[in-house]
Short mmCIF file of C-alpha atoms in Angstrom, two decimals:
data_model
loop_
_atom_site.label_atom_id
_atom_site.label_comp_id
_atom_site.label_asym_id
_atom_site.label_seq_id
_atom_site.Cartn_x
_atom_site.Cartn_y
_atom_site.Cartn_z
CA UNK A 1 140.87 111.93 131.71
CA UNK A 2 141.57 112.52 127.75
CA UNK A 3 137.98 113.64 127.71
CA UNK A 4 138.35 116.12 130.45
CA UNK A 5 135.05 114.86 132.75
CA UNK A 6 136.63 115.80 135.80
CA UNK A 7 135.55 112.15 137.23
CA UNK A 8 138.23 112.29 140.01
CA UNK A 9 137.48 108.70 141.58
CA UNK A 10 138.27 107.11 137.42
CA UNK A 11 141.17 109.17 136.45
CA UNK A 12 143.84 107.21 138.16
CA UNK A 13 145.10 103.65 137.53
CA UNK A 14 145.51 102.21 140.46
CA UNK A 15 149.29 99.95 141.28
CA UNK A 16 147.37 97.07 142.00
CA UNK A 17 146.38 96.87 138.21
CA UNK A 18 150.06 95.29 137.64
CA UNK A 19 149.26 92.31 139.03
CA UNK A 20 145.86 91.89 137.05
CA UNK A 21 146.08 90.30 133.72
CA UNK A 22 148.68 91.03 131.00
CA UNK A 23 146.29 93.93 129.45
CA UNK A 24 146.01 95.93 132.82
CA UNK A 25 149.71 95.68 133.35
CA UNK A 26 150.64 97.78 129.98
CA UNK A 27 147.78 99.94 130.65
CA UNK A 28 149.91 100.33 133.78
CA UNK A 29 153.12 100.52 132.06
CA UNK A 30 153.17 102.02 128.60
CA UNK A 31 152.05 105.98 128.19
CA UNK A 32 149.32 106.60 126.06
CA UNK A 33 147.61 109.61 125.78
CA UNK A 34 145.43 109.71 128.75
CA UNK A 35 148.56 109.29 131.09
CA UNK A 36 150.19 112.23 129.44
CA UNK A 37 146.73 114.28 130.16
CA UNK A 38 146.38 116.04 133.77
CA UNK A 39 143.34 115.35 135.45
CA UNK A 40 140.63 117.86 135.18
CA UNK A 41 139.43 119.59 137.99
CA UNK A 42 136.06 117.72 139.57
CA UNK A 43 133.63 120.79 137.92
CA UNK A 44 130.25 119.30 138.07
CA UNK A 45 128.25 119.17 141.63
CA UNK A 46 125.47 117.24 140.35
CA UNK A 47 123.38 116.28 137.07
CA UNK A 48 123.30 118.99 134.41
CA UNK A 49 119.53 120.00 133.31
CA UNK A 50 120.15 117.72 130.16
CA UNK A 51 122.31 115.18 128.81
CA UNK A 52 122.15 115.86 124.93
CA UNK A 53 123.54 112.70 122.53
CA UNK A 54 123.07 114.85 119.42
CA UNK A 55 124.70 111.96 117.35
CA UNK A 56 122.40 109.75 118.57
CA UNK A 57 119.31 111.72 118.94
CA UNK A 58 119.07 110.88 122.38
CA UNK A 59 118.14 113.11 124.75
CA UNK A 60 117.98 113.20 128.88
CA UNK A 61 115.86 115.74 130.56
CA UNK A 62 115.98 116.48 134.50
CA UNK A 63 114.18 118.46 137.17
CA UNK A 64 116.15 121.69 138.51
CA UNK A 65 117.75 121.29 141.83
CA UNK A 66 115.50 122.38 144.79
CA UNK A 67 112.91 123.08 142.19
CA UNK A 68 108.80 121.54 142.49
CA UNK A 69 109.54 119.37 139.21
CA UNK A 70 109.64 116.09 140.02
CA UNK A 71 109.88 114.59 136.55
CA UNK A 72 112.40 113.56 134.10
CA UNK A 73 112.62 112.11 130.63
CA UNK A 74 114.90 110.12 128.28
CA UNK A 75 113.77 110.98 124.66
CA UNK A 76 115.49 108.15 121.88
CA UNK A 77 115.57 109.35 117.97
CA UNK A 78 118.11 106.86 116.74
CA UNK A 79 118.32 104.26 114.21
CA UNK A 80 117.07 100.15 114.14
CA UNK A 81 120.77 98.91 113.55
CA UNK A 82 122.23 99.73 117.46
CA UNK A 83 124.23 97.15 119.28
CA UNK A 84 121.57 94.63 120.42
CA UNK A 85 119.39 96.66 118.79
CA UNK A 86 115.46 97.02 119.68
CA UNK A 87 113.04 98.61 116.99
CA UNK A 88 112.19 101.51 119.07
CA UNK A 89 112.97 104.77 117.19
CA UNK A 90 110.86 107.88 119.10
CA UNK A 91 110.40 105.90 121.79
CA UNK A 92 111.02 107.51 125.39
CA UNK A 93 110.71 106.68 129.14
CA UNK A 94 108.88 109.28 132.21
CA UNK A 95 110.75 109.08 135.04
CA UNK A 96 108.42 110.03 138.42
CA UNK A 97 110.58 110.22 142.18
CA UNK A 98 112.45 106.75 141.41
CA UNK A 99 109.80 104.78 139.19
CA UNK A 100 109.39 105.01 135.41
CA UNK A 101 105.88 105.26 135.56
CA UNK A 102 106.00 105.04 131.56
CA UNK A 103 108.94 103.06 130.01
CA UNK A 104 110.37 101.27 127.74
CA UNK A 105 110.32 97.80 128.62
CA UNK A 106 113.84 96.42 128.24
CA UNK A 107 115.20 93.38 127.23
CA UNK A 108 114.03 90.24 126.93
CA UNK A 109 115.76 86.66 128.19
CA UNK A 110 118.23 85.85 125.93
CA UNK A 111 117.92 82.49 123.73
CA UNK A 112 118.47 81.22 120.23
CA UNK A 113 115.49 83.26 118.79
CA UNK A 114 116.98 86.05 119.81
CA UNK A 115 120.04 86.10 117.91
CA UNK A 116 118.37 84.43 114.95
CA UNK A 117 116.27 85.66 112.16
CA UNK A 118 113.39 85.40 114.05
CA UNK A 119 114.61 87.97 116.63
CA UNK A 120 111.64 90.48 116.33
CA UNK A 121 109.22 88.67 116.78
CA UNK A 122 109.72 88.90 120.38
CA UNK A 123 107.33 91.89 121.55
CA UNK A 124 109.72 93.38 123.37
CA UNK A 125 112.46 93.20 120.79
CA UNK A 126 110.30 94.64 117.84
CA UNK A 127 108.38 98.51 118.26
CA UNK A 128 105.22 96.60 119.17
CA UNK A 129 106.55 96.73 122.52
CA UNK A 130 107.48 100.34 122.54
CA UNK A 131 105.70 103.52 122.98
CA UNK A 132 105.48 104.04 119.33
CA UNK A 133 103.35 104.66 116.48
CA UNK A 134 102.25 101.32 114.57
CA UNK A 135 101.49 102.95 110.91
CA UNK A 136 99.33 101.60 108.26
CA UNK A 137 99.24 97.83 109.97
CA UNK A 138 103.03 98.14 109.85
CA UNK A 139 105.77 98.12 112.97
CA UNK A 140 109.13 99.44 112.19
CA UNK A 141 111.63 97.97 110.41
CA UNK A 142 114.96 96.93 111.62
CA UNK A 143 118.13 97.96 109.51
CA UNK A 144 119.94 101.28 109.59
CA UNK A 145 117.53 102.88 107.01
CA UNK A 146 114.92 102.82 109.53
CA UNK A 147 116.43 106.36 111.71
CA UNK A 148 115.22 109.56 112.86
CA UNK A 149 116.37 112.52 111.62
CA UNK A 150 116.92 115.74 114.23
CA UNK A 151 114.45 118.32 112.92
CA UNK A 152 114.67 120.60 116.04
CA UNK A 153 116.47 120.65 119.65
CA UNK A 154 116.09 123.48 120.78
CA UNK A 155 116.60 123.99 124.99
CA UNK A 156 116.20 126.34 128.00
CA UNK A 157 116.25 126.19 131.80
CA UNK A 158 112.23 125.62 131.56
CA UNK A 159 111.52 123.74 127.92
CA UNK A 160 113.14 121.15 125.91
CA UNK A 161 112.11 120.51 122.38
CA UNK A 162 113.03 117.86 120.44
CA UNK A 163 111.17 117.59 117.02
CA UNK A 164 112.33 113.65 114.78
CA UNK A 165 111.34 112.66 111.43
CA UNK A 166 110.59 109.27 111.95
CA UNK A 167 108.93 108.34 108.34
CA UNK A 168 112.21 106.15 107.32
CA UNK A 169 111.42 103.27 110.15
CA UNK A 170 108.03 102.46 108.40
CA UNK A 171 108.17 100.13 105.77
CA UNK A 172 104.67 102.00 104.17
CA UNK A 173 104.49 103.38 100.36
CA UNK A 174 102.04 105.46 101.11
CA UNK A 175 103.37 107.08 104.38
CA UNK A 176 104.44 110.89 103.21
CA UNK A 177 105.40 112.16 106.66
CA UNK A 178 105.47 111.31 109.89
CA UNK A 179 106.60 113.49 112.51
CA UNK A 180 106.93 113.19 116.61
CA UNK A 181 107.76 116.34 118.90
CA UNK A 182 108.89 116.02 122.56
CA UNK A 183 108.25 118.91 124.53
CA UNK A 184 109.66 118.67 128.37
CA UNK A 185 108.88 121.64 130.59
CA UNK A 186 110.09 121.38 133.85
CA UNK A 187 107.28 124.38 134.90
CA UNK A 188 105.62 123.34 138.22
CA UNK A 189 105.73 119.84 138.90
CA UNK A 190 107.10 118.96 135.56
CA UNK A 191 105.21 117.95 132.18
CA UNK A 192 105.87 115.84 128.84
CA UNK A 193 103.72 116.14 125.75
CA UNK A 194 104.09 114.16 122.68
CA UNK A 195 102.80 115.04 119.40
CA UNK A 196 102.76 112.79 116.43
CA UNK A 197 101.63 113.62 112.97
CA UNK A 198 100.97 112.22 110.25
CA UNK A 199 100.02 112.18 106.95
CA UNK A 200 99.50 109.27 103.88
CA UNK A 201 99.03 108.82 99.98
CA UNK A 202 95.54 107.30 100.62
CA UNK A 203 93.37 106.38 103.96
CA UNK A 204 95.23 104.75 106.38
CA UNK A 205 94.99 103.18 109.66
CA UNK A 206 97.18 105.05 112.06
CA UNK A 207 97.93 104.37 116.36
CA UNK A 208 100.62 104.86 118.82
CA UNK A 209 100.80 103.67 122.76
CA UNK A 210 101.95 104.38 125.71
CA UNK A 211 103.44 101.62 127.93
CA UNK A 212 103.84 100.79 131.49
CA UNK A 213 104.85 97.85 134.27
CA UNK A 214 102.32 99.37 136.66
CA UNK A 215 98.86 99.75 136.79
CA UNK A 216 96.06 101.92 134.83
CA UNK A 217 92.75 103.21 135.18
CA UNK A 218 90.55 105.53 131.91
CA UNK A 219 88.99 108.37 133.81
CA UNK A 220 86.84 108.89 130.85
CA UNK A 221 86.99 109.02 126.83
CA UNK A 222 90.10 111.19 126.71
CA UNK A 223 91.84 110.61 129.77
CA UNK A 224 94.21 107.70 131.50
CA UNK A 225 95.45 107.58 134.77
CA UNK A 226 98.97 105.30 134.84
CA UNK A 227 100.57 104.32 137.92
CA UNK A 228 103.87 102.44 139.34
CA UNK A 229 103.69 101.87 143.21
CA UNK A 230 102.98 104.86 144.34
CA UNK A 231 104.26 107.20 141.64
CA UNK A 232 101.29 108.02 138.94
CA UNK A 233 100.70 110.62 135.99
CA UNK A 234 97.43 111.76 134.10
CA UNK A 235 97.48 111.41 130.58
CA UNK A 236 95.22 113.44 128.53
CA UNK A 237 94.99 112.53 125.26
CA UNK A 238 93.47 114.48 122.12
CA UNK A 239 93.10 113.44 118.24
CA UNK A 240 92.05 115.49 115.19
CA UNK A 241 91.60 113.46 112.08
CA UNK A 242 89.64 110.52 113.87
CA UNK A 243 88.07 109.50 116.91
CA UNK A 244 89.80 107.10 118.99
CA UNK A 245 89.95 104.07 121.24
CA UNK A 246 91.73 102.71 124.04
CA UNK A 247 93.04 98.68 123.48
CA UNK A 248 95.26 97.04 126.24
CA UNK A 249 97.20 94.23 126.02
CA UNK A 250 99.51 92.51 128.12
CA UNK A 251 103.08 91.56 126.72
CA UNK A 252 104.37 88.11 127.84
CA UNK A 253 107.59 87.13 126.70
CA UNK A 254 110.17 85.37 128.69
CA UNK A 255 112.26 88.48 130.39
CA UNK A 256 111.99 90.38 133.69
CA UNK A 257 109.10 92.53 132.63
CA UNK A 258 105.60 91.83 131.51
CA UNK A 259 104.81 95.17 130.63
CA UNK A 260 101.29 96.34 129.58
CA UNK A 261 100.56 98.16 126.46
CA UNK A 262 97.92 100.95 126.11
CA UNK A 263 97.21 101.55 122.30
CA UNK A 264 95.67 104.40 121.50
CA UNK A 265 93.77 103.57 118.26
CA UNK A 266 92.44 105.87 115.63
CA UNK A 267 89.02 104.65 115.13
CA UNK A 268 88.86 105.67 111.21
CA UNK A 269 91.44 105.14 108.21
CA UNK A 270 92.81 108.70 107.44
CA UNK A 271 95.29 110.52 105.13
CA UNK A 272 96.38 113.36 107.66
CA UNK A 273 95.71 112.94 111.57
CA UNK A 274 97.28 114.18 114.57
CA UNK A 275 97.49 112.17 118.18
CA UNK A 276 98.99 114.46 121.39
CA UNK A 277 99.32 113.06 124.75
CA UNK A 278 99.56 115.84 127.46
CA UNK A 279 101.68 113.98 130.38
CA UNK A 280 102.09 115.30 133.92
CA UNK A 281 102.48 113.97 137.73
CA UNK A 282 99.31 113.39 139.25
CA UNK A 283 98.52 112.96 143.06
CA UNK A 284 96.18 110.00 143.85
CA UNK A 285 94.07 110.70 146.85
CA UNK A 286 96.13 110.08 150.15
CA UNK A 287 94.95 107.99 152.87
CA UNK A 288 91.73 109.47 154.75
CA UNK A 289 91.02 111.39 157.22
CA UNK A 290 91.19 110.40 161.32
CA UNK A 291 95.42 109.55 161.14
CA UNK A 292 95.25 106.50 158.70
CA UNK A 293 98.62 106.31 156.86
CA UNK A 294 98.39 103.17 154.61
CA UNK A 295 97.19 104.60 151.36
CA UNK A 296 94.42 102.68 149.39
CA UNK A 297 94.32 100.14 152.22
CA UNK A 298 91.19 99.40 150.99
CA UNK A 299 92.19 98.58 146.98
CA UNK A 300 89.84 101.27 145.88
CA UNK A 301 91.91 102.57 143.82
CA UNK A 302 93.43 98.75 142.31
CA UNK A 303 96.88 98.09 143.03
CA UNK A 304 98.02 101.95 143.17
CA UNK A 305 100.41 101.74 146.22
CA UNK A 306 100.95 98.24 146.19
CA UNK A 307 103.41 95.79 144.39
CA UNK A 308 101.91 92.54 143.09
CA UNK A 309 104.76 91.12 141.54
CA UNK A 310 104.68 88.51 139.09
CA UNK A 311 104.16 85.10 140.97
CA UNK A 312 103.37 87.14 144.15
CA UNK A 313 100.05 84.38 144.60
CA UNK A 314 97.72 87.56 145.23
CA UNK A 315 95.26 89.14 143.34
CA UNK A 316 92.47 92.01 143.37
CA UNK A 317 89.11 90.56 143.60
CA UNK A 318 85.17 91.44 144.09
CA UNK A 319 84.55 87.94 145.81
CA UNK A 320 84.61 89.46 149.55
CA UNK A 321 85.34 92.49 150.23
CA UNK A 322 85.75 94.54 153.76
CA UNK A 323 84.31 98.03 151.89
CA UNK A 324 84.34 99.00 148.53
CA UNK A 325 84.47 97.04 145.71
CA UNK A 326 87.99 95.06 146.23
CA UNK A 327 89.85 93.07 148.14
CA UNK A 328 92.58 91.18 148.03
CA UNK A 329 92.93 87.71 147.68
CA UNK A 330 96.09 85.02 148.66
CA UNK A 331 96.13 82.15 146.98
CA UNK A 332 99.27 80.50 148.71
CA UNK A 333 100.03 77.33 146.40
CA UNK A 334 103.30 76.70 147.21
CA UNK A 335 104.53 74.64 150.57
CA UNK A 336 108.13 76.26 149.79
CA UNK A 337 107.54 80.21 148.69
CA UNK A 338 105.17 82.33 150.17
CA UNK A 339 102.84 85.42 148.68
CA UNK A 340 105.11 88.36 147.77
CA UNK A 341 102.79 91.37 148.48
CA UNK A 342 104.02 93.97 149.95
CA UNK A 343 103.21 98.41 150.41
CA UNK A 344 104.67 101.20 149.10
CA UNK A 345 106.63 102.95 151.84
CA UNK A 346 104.51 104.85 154.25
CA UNK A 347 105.74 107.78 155.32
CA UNK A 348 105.92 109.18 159.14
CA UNK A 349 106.90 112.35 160.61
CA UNK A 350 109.10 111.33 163.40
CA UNK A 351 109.27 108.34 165.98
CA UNK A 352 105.69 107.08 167.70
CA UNK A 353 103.60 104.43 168.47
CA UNK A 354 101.34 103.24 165.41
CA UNK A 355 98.86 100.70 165.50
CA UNK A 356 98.32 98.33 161.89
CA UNK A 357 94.57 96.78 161.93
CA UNK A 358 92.78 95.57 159.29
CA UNK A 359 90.35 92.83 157.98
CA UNK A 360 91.24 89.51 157.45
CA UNK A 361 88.91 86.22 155.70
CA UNK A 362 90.35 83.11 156.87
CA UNK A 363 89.27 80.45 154.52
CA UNK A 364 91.52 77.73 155.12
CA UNK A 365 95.26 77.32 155.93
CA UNK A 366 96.52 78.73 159.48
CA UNK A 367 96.61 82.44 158.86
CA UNK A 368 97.77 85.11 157.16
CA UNK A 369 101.85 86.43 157.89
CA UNK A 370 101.97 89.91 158.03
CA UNK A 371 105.68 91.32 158.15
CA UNK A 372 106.47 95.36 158.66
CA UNK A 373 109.83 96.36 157.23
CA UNK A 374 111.49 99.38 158.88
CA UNK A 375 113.84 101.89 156.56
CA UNK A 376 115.68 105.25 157.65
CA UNK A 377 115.78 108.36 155.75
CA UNK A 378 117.87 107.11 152.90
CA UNK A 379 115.41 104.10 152.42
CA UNK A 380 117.96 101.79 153.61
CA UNK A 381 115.99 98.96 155.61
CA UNK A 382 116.83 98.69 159.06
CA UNK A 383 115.18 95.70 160.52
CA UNK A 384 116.29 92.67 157.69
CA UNK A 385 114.56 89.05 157.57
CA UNK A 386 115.64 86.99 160.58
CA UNK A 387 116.33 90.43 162.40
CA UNK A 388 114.75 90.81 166.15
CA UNK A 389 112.91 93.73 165.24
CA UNK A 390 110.81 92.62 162.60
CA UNK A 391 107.23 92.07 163.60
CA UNK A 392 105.05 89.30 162.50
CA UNK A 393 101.14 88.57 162.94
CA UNK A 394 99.07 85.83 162.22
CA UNK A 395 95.08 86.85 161.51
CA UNK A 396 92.79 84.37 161.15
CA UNK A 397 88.71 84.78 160.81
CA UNK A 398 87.74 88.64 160.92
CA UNK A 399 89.94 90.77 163.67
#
């Protein structure tokens, strides 16, 4: 209420709070300055185009209403002294439908290392883990002298600039600038390119990453395909300065995520260099022609539509395959948990009769369960375990 958000359902303390602990009760009791406010009027019908923290160089970019941009963006400048603080200055998340198809990777399990001095080691904890650059050997430092500094933010209804000096998180002599600029345009189905440039005292080696939970594929020597589910963009990336190379790595730490890391890798010290990667949405092909409706049914496009979570007990593999190059494989170990693979949603028109076939290899066991989960329009499911409608198959040999 003091700040005037016109948040209707928070602005009122509700009589109940007297009988809550002693703190609620004076809330309840005592006037303060909120109390003495009126409640703004409810002004906003939905998120703004942007959410700009200018004091902490964080920055939130969203589609238009009812426009064909289907991406958004959360841009971080910042410093590496936050509350539970990650070294991650310039480092930013792409938002696709409901899956960060690029992100940053979050936190990792709390234990003792991570409130000791060995906290960043963790590669989540320290910029390793980030989409960042990695300058001269060297990841950023933690400590409030390693922040960006606002060069630009400039905004309109179709582009969003944001331009950081981020040569203060580097703990490098010979590092004279270092610069990254966000642009988001929300033209067409939305776009996010990121420009870093750099320059140094004496040759250098210089790389930056992208990072994902998902799935990836190199379409050739400049381009990347990334994927989450069934959300994907194409990331073209372009260099001047040096070549470069593409090395992935997997992060394992102990925390929710094992992200993967794409480094992008200049292939040459250098004293000035430049490294842009040109994001935007990309449509995989959908399922072929003749009615099918399962998309990549046949893995040829890896695990793009599917969800192999950690400990799922499946896997991709080229050891016998239906078409194609891929299959995949169950390898249920476990007499108590089952596999854990499961679709992306596949969307129908309206109701129908459908028919699910497919190939199965029954090697040993007593078959494969195959369970169809039904949702509505809001992606609320309507047929939960144990329910009446929800169908199960065994398959067993080829069918």
């Amino acid at each position: 209420r003091r700040f005037g958000l016109g948040l209707s359902d928070c602005d009122e303390l509700a009589a109940s709070a007297t009988l809550g602990s002693l703190f609620e009760g004076m809330l309840y009791a005592f006037p303060n300055s909120a109390s003495q406010t009126k409640p703004a009027p409810r002004t906003s019908t939905g998120p703004e185009l942007r959410s700009w923290f200018d004091h902490a160089g964080v920055l939130i970019g969203r589609p238009a209403p009812g426009s064909k941009c289907r991406m958004g963006v959360a841009l971080k400048g910042g410093h590496n002294a936050e509350h539970h603080n990650h070294n991650d200055v310039g480092s930013y998340v792409v938002v696709l439908g409901e899956r960060p198809v690029l992100l940053d990777p979050g936190a990792e399990t709390y234990t003792a290392r991570t409130f000791s001095s060995q906290r960043y080691e963790s590669k989540l904890l320290n910029s390793f883990g980030h989409p960042v650059p990695v300058v001269a050997g060297q990841l950023q430092r933690p400590g409030r002298d390693g922040q960006a500094k606002v060069l630009e933010a400039k905004f309109s209804d179709l582009v969003d600039t944001l331009k950081l000096d981020i040569r203060s998180a580097y703990p490098c002599p010979d590092l004279k600038m270092l610069e990254r600029t966000f642009v988001y345009s929300r033209e067409g189905a939305g776009s996010l390119t990121v420009t870093d440039r750099v320059e140094f005292a004496s040759p250098q080696s210089f790389a930056t990453a992208l990072i994902t939970k998902g799935g990836w594929r190199q379409l050739d020597g400049r381009s990347l395909v990334v994927y989450d589910l069934d959300e994907a963009v194409r990331v073209e990336i372009s260099a001047a300065g040096s070549e470069f190379t593409i090395q992935a790595e997997e992060i394992h730490e102990d925390a929710p995520v094992q992200p993967t890391r794409l480094g992008i890798v200049l292939t040459q010290p250098v004293t000035s260099a430049s490294v842009t990667m040109a994001i935007t949405p990309m449509d995989l092909p959908e399922a072929s022609a003749g009615g099918n409706l399962l998309r990549n049914g046949g893995f040829e496009y890896g695990t793009w539509c599917w969800s192999l979570p950690q400990g799922c007990q499946g896997s991709l593999s080229d050891e016998r395959v239906a078409s194609g190059k891929w299959s995949l494989k169950i390898t249920d170990h476990d007499a108590k948990v089952g596999s854990n693979v499961s679709s992306a949603l596949i969307p129908v028109s309206g109701a129908g009769a459908f028919m699910l076939r497919g190939q199965a290899y029954h090697v040993s066991g007593r078959g494969v369960g195959l369970y169809i989960k039904f949702f509505n329009a809001e992606r609320e499911m309507i047929n939960p375990r144990g329910s009446s409608t929800r169908n199960s198959t065994c398959m067993a040999g080829y069918s």
